[in-house]
CSV table of N, CA and C in Angstrom, one decimal:
chain,number,residue,atom,x,y,z
A,1,MET,N,9.8,-48.4,220.2
A,1,MET,CA,10.7,-47.3,219.5
A,1,MET,C,10.0,-46.9,218.5
A,2,GLU,N,9.0,-47.3,218.0
A,2,GLU,CA,8.1,-46.8,216.7
A,2,GLU,C,7.3,-45.4,217.3
A,3,THR,N,7.1,-45.4,218.6
A,3,THR,CA,6.3,-44.4,219.1
A,3,THR,C,7.5,-43.1,219.2
A,4,THR,N,8.7,-43.6,219.5
A,4,THR,CA,9.8,-42.4,219.8
A,4,THR,C,10.2,-41.9,218.4
A,5,TYR,N,10.3,-42.9,217.4
A,5,TYR,CA,10.6,-42.3,215.9
A,5,TYR,C,9.4,-41.5,215.5
A,6,LYS,N,8.4,-41.8,215.7
A,6,LYS,CA,7.2,-40.9,215.3
A,6,LYS,C,7.2,-39.5,215.9
A,7,ALA,N,7.3,-39.5,217.1
A,7,ALA,CA,7.4,-38.2,217.9
A,7,ALA,C,8.6,-37.5,217.5
A,8,LEU,N,9.9,-38.1,217.2
A,8,LEU,CA,11.1,-37.4,216.6
A,8,LEU,C,10.8,-36.9,215.3
A,9,ALA,N,10.3,-37.5,214.2
A,9,ALA,CA,9.9,-37.2,212.9
A,9,ALA,C,8.8,-36.0,212.9
A,10,MET,N,7.7,-36.1,213.6
A,10,MET,CA,6.8,-35.1,213.6
A,10,MET,C,7.4,-33.7,214.4
A,11,GLY,N,8.2,-34.0,215.3
A,11,GLY,CA,8.9,-32.7,215.9
A,11,GLY,C,9.8,-32.2,214.8
A,12,ALA,N,10.7,-32.8,214.3
A,12,ALA,CA,11.3,-32.6,213.2
A,12,ALA,C,10.7,-31.7,212.1
A,13,LEU,N,9.5,-32.1,211.6
A,13,LEU,CA,8.7,-31.6,210.8
A,13,LEU,C,8.1,-30.2,211.3
A,14,ALA,N,8.0,-30.1,212.7
A,14,ALA,CA,7.4,-28.7,213.3
A,14,ALA,C,8.7,-27.9,213.1
A,15,GLY,N,10.0,-28.4,213.2
A,15,GLY,CA,11.1,-27.4,213.2
A,15,GLY,C,11.3,-26.8,211.7
A,16,MET,N,10.7,-27.5,210.7
A,16,MET,CA,11.1,-27.1,209.4
A,16,MET,C,9.8,-26.1,209.1
A,17,ARG,N,8.5,-26.5,209.5
A,17,ARG,CA,7.3,-25.7,209.1
A,17,ARG,C,6.5,-26.0,210.5
A,18,SER,N,6.3,-24.9,211.4
A,18,SER,CA,5.8,-25.3,212.6
A,18,SER,C,4.4,-25.5,212.6
A,19,LEU,N,3.6,-25.0,211.5
A,19,LEU,CA,2.0,-25.6,211.7
A,19,LEU,C,1.6,-26.8,210.7
A,20,SER,N,2.8,-27.2,210.0
A,20,SER,CA,2.3,-28.3,209.0
A,20,SER,C,2.2,-29.8,209.9
A,21,ALA,N,3.3,-29.8,211.1
A,21,ALA,CA,3.0,-30.9,211.7
A,21,ALA,C,1.9,-31.3,212.6
A,22,PRO,N,1.4,-30.2,213.2
A,22,PRO,CA,0.2,-30.3,213.9
A,22,PRO,C,-0.9,-30.4,212.8
A,23,ALA,N,-1.1,-29.8,211.6
A,23,ALA,CA,-2.0,-30.0,210.6
A,23,ALA,C,-2.2,-31.5,210.0
A,24,LEU,N,-1.1,-31.9,209.7
A,24,LEU,CA,-0.8,-33.2,209.1
A,24,LEU,C,-1.4,-34.2,210.3
A,25,LEU,N,-0.9,-34.1,211.4
A,25,LEU,CA,-1.2,-34.9,212.4
A,25,LEU,C,-2.8,-34.8,212.8
A,26,SER,N,-3.2,-33.9,212.9
A,26,SER,CA,-4.8,-33.6,213.1
A,26,SER,C,-5.4,-34.6,211.8
A,27,ARG,N,-5.1,-34.4,210.6
A,27,ARG,CA,-5.7,-34.6,209.6
A,27,ARG,C,-5.6,-36.2,209.5
A,28,ALA,N,-4.5,-36.8,209.8
A,28,ALA,CA,-4.4,-38.3,210.2
A,28,ALA,C,-5.1,-38.6,211.0
A,29,LEU,N,-5.2,-38.0,212.2
A,29,LEU,CA,-6.2,-38.5,213.4
A,29,LEU,C,-7.6,-38.7,213.1
A,30,LEU,N,-8.0,-37.6,212.0
A,30,LEU,CA,-9.1,-37.6,211.7
A,30,LEU,C,-9.6,-38.7,210.7
A,31,ASP,N,-8.7,-38.8,209.9
A,31,ASP,CA,-9.0,-40.1,209.2
A,31,ASP,C,-9.0,-41.5,209.5
A,32,LYS,N,-8.3,-41.6,210.8
A,32,LYS,CA,-8.2,-42.8,211.2
A,32,LYS,C,-9.4,-43.2,211.9
A,33,HIS,N,-10.4,-42.2,212.4
A,33,HIS,CA,-11.5,-42.8,213.0
A,33,HIS,C,-11.2,-43.4,214.3
A,34,ASN,N,-10.2,-43.4,215.1
A,34,ASN,CA,-10.1,-44.2,216.1
A,34,ASN,C,-10.2,-43.3,217.5
A,35,ASN,N,-10.2,-43.8,218.6
A,35,ASN,CA,-10.5,-43.1,219.9
A,35,ASN,C,-9.3,-43.1,220.6
A,36,SER,N,-8.1,-43.1,219.9
A,36,SER,CA,-6.8,-43.1,220.9
A,36,SER,C,-6.6,-42.0,221.7
A,37,LEU,N,-7.2,-40.8,221.2
A,37,LEU,CA,-6.8,-39.7,222.3
A,37,LEU,C,-8.1,-39.5,222.8
A,38,SER,N,-8.9,-40.5,223.0
A,38,SER,CA,-10.3,-40.0,224.0
A,38,SER,C,-9.8,-40.0,225.5
A,39,GLY,N,-10.2,-38.9,226.2
A,39,GLY,CA,-9.7,-38.8,227.6
A,39,GLY,C,-8.5,-37.9,227.6
A,40,THR,N,-7.8,-37.6,226.6
A,40,THR,CA,-6.7,-36.9,226.7
A,40,THR,C,-7.2,-35.3,226.7
A,41,PRO,N,-5.9,-34.6,226.8
A,41,PRO,CA,-6.2,-33.1,226.4
A,41,PRO,C,-6.1,-32.9,224.9
A,42,PHE,N,-5.9,-33.9,224.2
A,42,PHE,CA,-5.5,-33.7,222.7
A,42,PHE,C,-6.8,-34.2,221.9
A,43,GLU,N,-7.8,-34.6,222.5
A,43,GLU,CA,-8.9,-35.1,221.8
A,43,GLU,C,-9.5,-34.3,220.7
A,44,PHE,N,-9.4,-33.0,221.0
A,44,PHE,CA,-10.0,-31.9,220.0
A,44,PHE,C,-9.3,-32.3,218.7
A,45,LEU,N,-8.3,-32.6,218.5
A,45,LEU,CA,-7.4,-32.7,217.4
A,45,LEU,C,-8.0,-33.6,216.3
A,46,GLN,N,-8.8,-34.3,216.7
A,46,GLN,CA,-9.9,-35.3,216.0
A,46,GLN,C,-11.0,-35.1,215.4
A,47,HIS,N,-11.3,-33.6,215.6
A,47,HIS,CA,-12.1,-33.1,215.2
A,47,HIS,C,-12.0,-32.3,213.6
A,48,ARG,N,-13.0,-32.4,212.6
A,48,ARG,CA,-12.9,-32.0,211.2
A,48,ARG,C,-12.5,-30.3,211.2
A,49,TYR,N,-13.2,-29.7,212.1
A,49,TYR,CA,-13.0,-28.3,212.2
A,49,TYR,C,-11.7,-27.5,212.7
A,50,VAL,N,-11.0,-28.5,213.6
A,50,VAL,CA,-9.7,-28.4,214.1
A,50,VAL,C,-8.8,-28.7,212.9
A,51,ALA,N,-8.9,-29.7,212.1
A,51,ALA,CA,-8.2,-30.1,211.3
A,51,ALA,C,-8.2,-29.3,210.0
A,52,ASN,N,-9.2,-28.7,209.6
A,52,ASN,CA,-9.5,-27.9,208.3
A,52,ASN,C,-8.7,-26.6,208.9
A,53,THR,N,-9.0,-26.1,210.1
A,53,THR,CA,-8.2,-24.8,210.5
A,53,THR,C,-7.0,-25.0,210.6
A,54,LEU,N,-6.3,-26.2,211.1
A,54,LEU,CA,-4.9,-26.2,211.0
A,54,LEU,C,-4.2,-26.2,209.7
A,55,THR,N,-4.9,-26.8,208.7
A,55,THR,CA,-4.7,-27.1,207.4
A,55,THR,C,-4.4,-25.5,206.8
A,56,GLY,N,-5.4,-24.7,207.1
A,56,GLY,CA,-5.4,-23.5,206.3
A,56,GLY,C,-4.5,-22.7,207.0
A,57,LEU,N,-4.0,-22.9,208.3
A,57,LEU,CA,-3.0,-22.0,208.8
A,57,LEU,C,-1.7,-22.5,208.3
A,58,ALA,N,-1.7,-23.7,208.0
A,58,ALA,CA,-0.2,-24.5,207.6
A,58,ALA,C,-0.2,-23.7,206.1
A,59,ALA,N,-1.1,-23.9,205.3
A,59,ALA,CA,-1.2,-23.4,204.0
A,59,ALA,C,-0.6,-21.8,204.0
A,60,THR,N,-1.1,-21.2,204.8
A,60,THR,CA,-0.9,-19.6,205.0
A,60,THR,C,0.6,-19.6,205.3
A,61,GLU,N,1.2,-20.3,206.3
A,61,GLU,CA,2.7,-20.4,206.7
A,61,GLU,C,3.6,-20.9,205.6
A,62,LEU,N,3.3,-21.9,204.5
A,62,LEU,CA,3.8,-22.1,203.4
A,62,LEU,C,4.2,-20.9,202.6
A,63,LEU,N,3.1,-20.5,202.2
A,63,LEU,CA,3.1,-19.2,201.5
A,63,LEU,C,3.9,-17.8,202.0
A,64,GLY,N,3.7,-17.5,203.3
A,64,GLY,CA,4.2,-16.8,204.0
A,64,GLY,C,5.9,-16.8,204.1
A,65,ASP,N,6.3,-17.9,203.9
A,65,ASP,CA,7.8,-18.2,204.1
A,65,ASP,C,8.4,-17.8,203.0
A,66,LYS,N,7.7,-17.8,201.8
A,66,LYS,CA,8.3,-17.4,200.4
A,66,LYS,C,8.4,-15.7,200.4
A,67,LEU,N,7.9,-15.2,201.2
A,67,LEU,CA,8.0,-13.5,201.2
A,67,LEU,C,9.3,-13.0,201.7
A,68,PRO,N,9.9,-12.1,201.0
A,68,PRO,CA,11.3,-11.6,201.3
A,68,PRO,C,11.1,-11.1,202.8
A,69,MET,N,10.1,-10.5,203.2
A,69,MET,CA,10.2,-10.0,204.7
A,69,MET,C,9.9,-11.2,205.7
A,70,ALA,N,9.9,-12.3,205.3
A,70,ALA,CA,9.8,-13.5,206.3
A,70,ALA,C,10.9,-13.5,207.3
A,71,PRO,N,10.7,-13.5,208.4
A,71,PRO,CA,11.7,-13.7,209.6
A,71,PRO,C,12.5,-15.0,209.5
A,72,ASP,N,13.7,-15.1,209.7
A,72,ASP,CA,14.5,-16.2,210.0
A,72,ASP,C,13.8,-17.1,211.1
A,73,ARG,N,13.9,-18.2,210.7
A,73,ARG,CA,13.2,-19.5,211.8
A,73,ARG,C,13.9,-19.5,213.1
A,74,THR,N,15.1,-18.8,213.2
A,74,THR,CA,16.0,-18.9,214.4
A,74,THR,C,16.0,-17.9,215.2
A,75,ILE,N,15.1,-16.9,214.8
A,75,ILE,CA,15.1,-15.8,215.8
A,75,ILE,C,14.1,-16.4,216.9
A,76,ALA,N,14.3,-15.7,218.1
A,76,ALA,CA,13.6,-16.4,219.4
A,76,ALA,C,12.2,-16.6,219.2
A,77,PRO,N,11.3,-15.9,218.7
A,77,PRO,CA,9.8,-16.1,218.6
A,77,PRO,C,9.4,-17.1,217.8
A,78,SER,N,10.2,-17.4,216.7
A,78,SER,CA,10.0,-18.2,215.8
A,78,SER,C,10.3,-19.5,216.4
A,79,LEU,N,11.8,-19.8,216.9
A,79,LEU,CA,12.2,-20.8,217.3
A,79,LEU,C,11.1,-21.4,218.6
A,80,LEU,N,10.9,-20.4,219.3
A,80,LEU,CA,9.9,-20.9,220.3
A,80,LEU,C,8.6,-21.5,219.8
A,81,MET,N,8.1,-20.8,218.8
A,81,MET,CA,6.8,-21.5,218.2
A,81,MET,C,7.0,-22.8,217.7
A,82,ARG,N,8.2,-23.1,217.1
A,82,ARG,CA,8.4,-24.2,216.5
A,82,ARG,C,9.1,-25.6,217.6
A,83,ALA,N,9.4,-25.0,218.6
A,83,ALA,CA,9.8,-26.0,219.7
A,83,ALA,C,8.5,-26.4,220.4
A,84,ALA,N,7.5,-25.2,220.5
A,84,ALA,CA,6.0,-25.6,221.3
A,84,ALA,C,5.5,-26.4,220.4
A,85,SER,N,5.5,-26.1,219.0
A,85,SER,CA,4.7,-27.1,217.9
A,85,SER,C,5.1,-28.7,218.1
A,86,GLY,N,6.7,-28.5,218.1
A,86,GLY,CA,7.3,-30.0,218.3
A,86,GLY,C,7.0,-30.6,219.4
A,87,ALA,N,6.8,-29.8,220.6
A,87,ALA,CA,6.6,-30.6,221.9
A,87,ALA,C,5.1,-30.9,221.7
A,88,ALA,N,4.1,-30.0,221.2
A,88,ALA,CA,2.6,-30.4,220.9
A,88,ALA,C,2.4,-31.7,220.2
A,89,VAL,N,3.2,-32.0,218.9
A,89,VAL,CA,3.0,-33.2,218.3
A,89,VAL,C,3.6,-34.3,219.1
A,90,GLY,N,4.7,-34.3,219.7
A,90,GLY,CA,5.4,-35.2,220.4
A,90,GLY,C,4.5,-35.8,221.4
A,91,ALA,N,3.9,-34.9,222.4
A,91,ALA,CA,2.9,-35.1,223.2
A,91,ALA,C,1.7,-36.0,222.6
A,92,VAL,N,1.4,-35.5,221.7
A,92,VAL,CA,0.0,-36.2,221.0
A,92,VAL,C,0.4,-37.6,220.5
A,93,VAL,N,1.5,-37.7,220.0
A,93,VAL,CA,2.2,-39.1,219.5
A,93,VAL,C,2.1,-40.1,220.8
A,94,TYR,N,2.6,-39.6,221.9
A,94,TYR,CA,2.8,-40.1,223.2
A,94,TYR,C,1.6,-40.6,223.7
A,95,ALA,N,0.6,-39.6,223.8
A,95,ALA,CA,-0.6,-39.6,224.3
A,95,ALA,C,-1.5,-40.7,223.6
A,96,GLY,N,-1.6,-40.7,222.2
A,96,GLY,CA,-2.2,-41.8,221.6
A,96,GLY,C,-1.9,-43.1,221.8
A,97,ARG,N,-0.6,-43.3,222.3
A,97,ARG,CA,-0.2,-44.6,222.6
A,97,ARG,C,0.0,-44.9,224.3
A,98,HIS,N,-0.5,-44.0,224.9
A,98,HIS,CA,-0.8,-44.1,226.4
A,98,HIS,C,0.5,-44.2,226.9
A,99,LYS,N,1.4,-43.3,226.5
A,99,LYS,CA,2.9,-43.1,227.0
A,99,LYS,C,3.0,-42.0,227.7
A,100,SER,N,3.9,-41.7,228.3
A,100,SER,CA,4.2,-40.3,229.0
A,100,SER,C,4.2,-38.9,228.1
A,101,ILE,N,3.2,-38.2,228.3
A,101,ILE,CA,2.9,-37.0,227.4
A,101,ILE,C,4.2,-36.1,227.7
A,102,ALA,N,5.0,-36.0,228.8
A,102,ALA,CA,6.0,-35.1,229.0
A,102,ALA,C,7.0,-35.7,228.2
A,103,GLU,N,7.4,-36.9,228.2
A,103,GLU,CA,8.2,-37.4,227.5
A,103,GLU,C,8.3,-37.4,225.9
A,104,GLY,N,7.1,-37.6,225.4
A,104,GLY,CA,6.9,-36.9,224.1
A,104,GLY,C,6.9,-35.6,223.8
A,105,ALA,N,6.6,-34.8,224.6
A,105,ALA,CA,6.9,-33.3,224.3
A,105,ALA,C,8.2,-32.9,224.4
A,106,ALA,N,8.9,-33.6,225.4
A,106,ALA,CA,10.5,-33.1,225.4
A,106,ALA,C,11.2,-33.8,224.1
A,107,LEU,N,10.8,-34.9,223.6
A,107,LEU,CA,11.4,-35.4,222.4
A,107,LEU,C,11.0,-34.4,221.2
A,108,GLY,N,9.8,-34.2,221.1
A,108,GLY,CA,9.3,-33.5,220.0
A,108,GLY,C,10.0,-32.1,219.7
A,109,ALA,N,9.9,-31.4,221.0
A,109,ALA,CA,10.5,-29.9,221.3
A,109,ALA,C,12.1,-30.2,220.9
A,110,VAL,N,12.9,-31.1,221.2
A,110,VAL,CA,14.4,-31.2,220.9
A,110,VAL,C,14.3,-31.6,219.5
A,111,ALA,N,13.8,-32.3,218.9
A,111,ALA,CA,13.5,-32.7,217.6
A,111,ALA,C,13.5,-31.2,216.6
A,112,ALA,N,12.3,-30.6,217.1
A,112,ALA,CA,11.9,-29.4,216.4
A,112,ALA,C,13.1,-28.4,216.3
A,113,VAL,N,13.8,-28.2,217.5
A,113,VAL,CA,14.8,-27.2,217.6
A,113,VAL,C,16.0,-27.6,216.6
A,114,ALA,N,16.3,-29.1,216.9
A,114,ALA,CA,17.5,-29.4,215.9
A,114,ALA,C,17.2,-29.3,214.3
A,115,ALA,N,16.0,-29.7,214.0
A,115,ALA,CA,15.6,-29.6,212.6
A,115,ALA,C,15.4,-28.0,212.2
A,116,THR,N,15.0,-27.2,213.1
A,116,THR,CA,15.0,-25.8,212.7
A,116,THR,C,16.5,-25.5,212.5
A,117,TYR,N,17.5,-25.4,213.1
A,117,TYR,CA,18.8,-24.9,212.8
A,117,TYR,C,19.2,-25.9,211.6
A,118,ALA,N,19.0,-27.0,211.5
A,118,ALA,CA,19.6,-27.9,210.3
A,118,ALA,C,18.9,-27.6,209.2
A,119,SER,N,17.6,-27.3,209.1
A,119,SER,CA,17.0,-27.0,207.7
A,119,SER,C,17.2,-25.3,207.4
A,120,PHE,N,17.6,-24.7,208.4
A,120,PHE,CA,18.0,-23.2,208.1
A,120,PHE,C,19.3,-23.0,207.4
A,121,TYR,N,20.6,-23.8,208.0
A,121,TYR,CA,21.6,-23.8,207.6
A,121,TYR,C,21.8,-24.6,206.0
A,122,LEU,N,21.1,-25.6,206.0
A,122,LEU,CA,20.9,-26.3,204.7
A,122,LEU,C,20.6,-25.5,203.6
A,123,ARG,N,19.5,-24.6,204.0
A,123,ARG,CA,18.8,-23.9,202.9
A,123,ARG,C,19.6,-22.6,202.6
A,124,LYS,N,20.3,-22.2,203.6
A,124,LYS,CA,21.5,-20.9,203.3
A,124,LYS,C,22.6,-21.7,202.5
A,125,PHE,N,22.9,-22.9,202.6
A,125,PHE,CA,24.1,-23.4,201.9
A,125,PHE,C,23.6,-23.6,200.6
A,126,LEU,N,22.4,-24.1,200.3
A,126,LEU,CA,22.0,-24.6,199.0
A,126,LEU,C,21.6,-23.2,198.4
A,127,CYS,N,21.4,-22.3,198.8
A,127,CYS,CA,21.3,-20.9,198.0
A,127,CYS,C,22.5,-20.4,197.8
A,128,LYS,N,23.4,-20.6,198.6
A,128,LYS,CA,24.8,-19.8,198.2
A,128,LYS,C,25.6,-20.8,197.2
A,129,LYS,N,25.4,-22.3,197.2
A,129,LYS,CA,26.1,-23.2,196.5
A,129,LYS,C,25.6,-23.5,195.1
A,130,THR,N,24.4,-23.1,194.8
A,130,THR,CA,23.7,-23.4,193.6
A,130,THR,C,23.0,-22.2,193.0
A,131,ASP,N,22.5,-22.1,191.9
A,131,ASP,CA,21.9,-21.1,191.3
A,131,ASP,C,20.4,-21.1,191.5
A,132,ILE,N,20.1,-21.9,192.4
A,132,ILE,CA,18.4,-22.0,192.6
A,132,ILE,C,18.0,-20.7,193.5
A,133,ALA,N,17.1,-20.0,193.4
A,133,ALA,CA,16.6,-19.0,194.0
A,133,ALA,C,15.9,-19.7,195.4
A,134,ASP,N,16.1,-18.8,196.4
A,134,ASP,CA,15.6,-19.4,197.8
A,134,ASP,C,14.3,-19.5,197.8
A,135,PRO,N,13.2,-18.9,197.1
A,135,PRO,CA,12.0,-19.5,197.2
A,135,PRO,C,11.5,-20.9,196.6
A,136,ILE,N,12.5,-21.1,195.6
A,136,ILE,CA,12.5,-22.5,195.0
A,136,ILE,C,13.0,-23.5,195.9
A,137,ILE,N,14.0,-23.2,196.7
A,137,ILE,CA,14.4,-24.1,197.7
A,137,ILE,C,13.3,-24.5,198.7
A,138,GLY,N,12.8,-23.3,199.0
A,138,GLY,CA,11.7,-23.3,200.2
A,138,GLY,C,10.5,-24.1,199.8
A,139,ALA,N,10.1,-24.0,198.3
A,139,ALA,CA,9.1,-24.8,197.9
A,139,ALA,C,9.6,-26.4,197.8
A,140,LEU,N,10.7,-26.6,197.7
A,140,LEU,CA,11.2,-27.8,197.9
A,140,LEU,C,11.2,-28.6,199.3
A,141,GLU,N,11.5,-27.6,200.2
A,141,GLU,CA,11.6,-27.8,201.3
A,141,GLU,C,9.8,-28.1,201.9
A,142,ASP,N,9.0,-27.2,201.5
A,142,ASP,CA,7.5,-27.6,201.6
A,142,ASP,C,7.3,-28.8,201.1
A,143,ALA,N,7.6,-29.3,199.9
A,143,ALA,CA,7.2,-30.6,199.6
A,143,ALA,C,7.8,-31.6,200.2
A,144,LEU,N,9.0,-31.6,200.8
A,144,LEU,CA,9.7,-32.7,201.7
A,144,LEU,C,8.8,-32.6,203.0
A,145,VAL,N,8.5,-31.6,203.4
A,145,VAL,CA,7.7,-31.6,204.8
A,145,VAL,C,6.3,-32.3,204.6
A,146,VAL,N,5.7,-32.1,203.5
A,146,VAL,CA,4.3,-32.4,203.3
A,146,VAL,C,4.2,-33.8,203.1
A,147,ALA,N,5.3,-34.3,202.0
A,147,ALA,CA,5.5,-35.8,201.6
A,147,ALA,C,6.0,-36.6,203.0
A,148,SER,N,6.9,-36.1,203.6
A,148,SER,CA,7.1,-36.9,204.8
A,148,SER,C,6.4,-36.8,205.9
A,149,GLY,N,5.7,-35.6,205.9
A,149,GLY,CA,4.7,-35.3,207.1
A,149,GLY,C,3.6,-36.4,206.7
A,150,LEU,N,3.1,-36.6,205.6
A,150,LEU,CA,2.0,-37.5,205.3
A,150,LEU,C,2.1,-38.9,205.8
A,151,LYS,N,3.4,-39.2,205.5
A,151,LYS,CA,3.8,-40.6,205.7
A,151,LYS,C,4.1,-40.7,207.2
A,152,ALA,N,4.8,-40.0,208.1
A,152,ALA,CA,5.1,-39.9,209.3
A,152,ALA,C,3.9,-39.8,210.1
A,153,ALA,N,2.7,-39.0,209.9
A,153,ALA,CA,1.6,-38.9,210.6
A,153,ALA,C,0.5,-40.0,210.6
A,154,LYS,N,0.6,-40.8,209.5
A,154,LYS,CA,0.0,-42.0,209.3
A,154,LYS,C,0.4,-43.4,209.8
A,155,ALA,N,1.8,-43.3,210.3
A,155,ALA,CA,2.4,-44.2,210.8
A,155,ALA,C,1.9,-44.6,212.0
């Protein structure tokens, strides 16, 4: 069950911030110095260059989300990216535990899509019902993603 929860958690994070989940997972894999992904298609995630690149891309996404011209996360291209990211992290979690990559990908993708809509509507609701500006709520969402992602990725 632990593997399932981790795949769902990482997938949900991908739904909130598509690049943060793979970045945090890659960084955790790098820090662990184990060979759990050896011989899998995801072995490359354990390399420093990949972790650093994903971290840079995730930071760019965090900044871009605050811009007024940032598209809604529920439009088709954004939703597909989040689902793909969720599928990828779910597959990696399962591959690292020598379980079905397809099952992990499916769980991660479903969690990403669900979290995309949940976080989108929660953010809209909070902006409407509070005096907190959207970029501030976005920054709080970022903090939630990073903090929970650090914990989930290391589990």
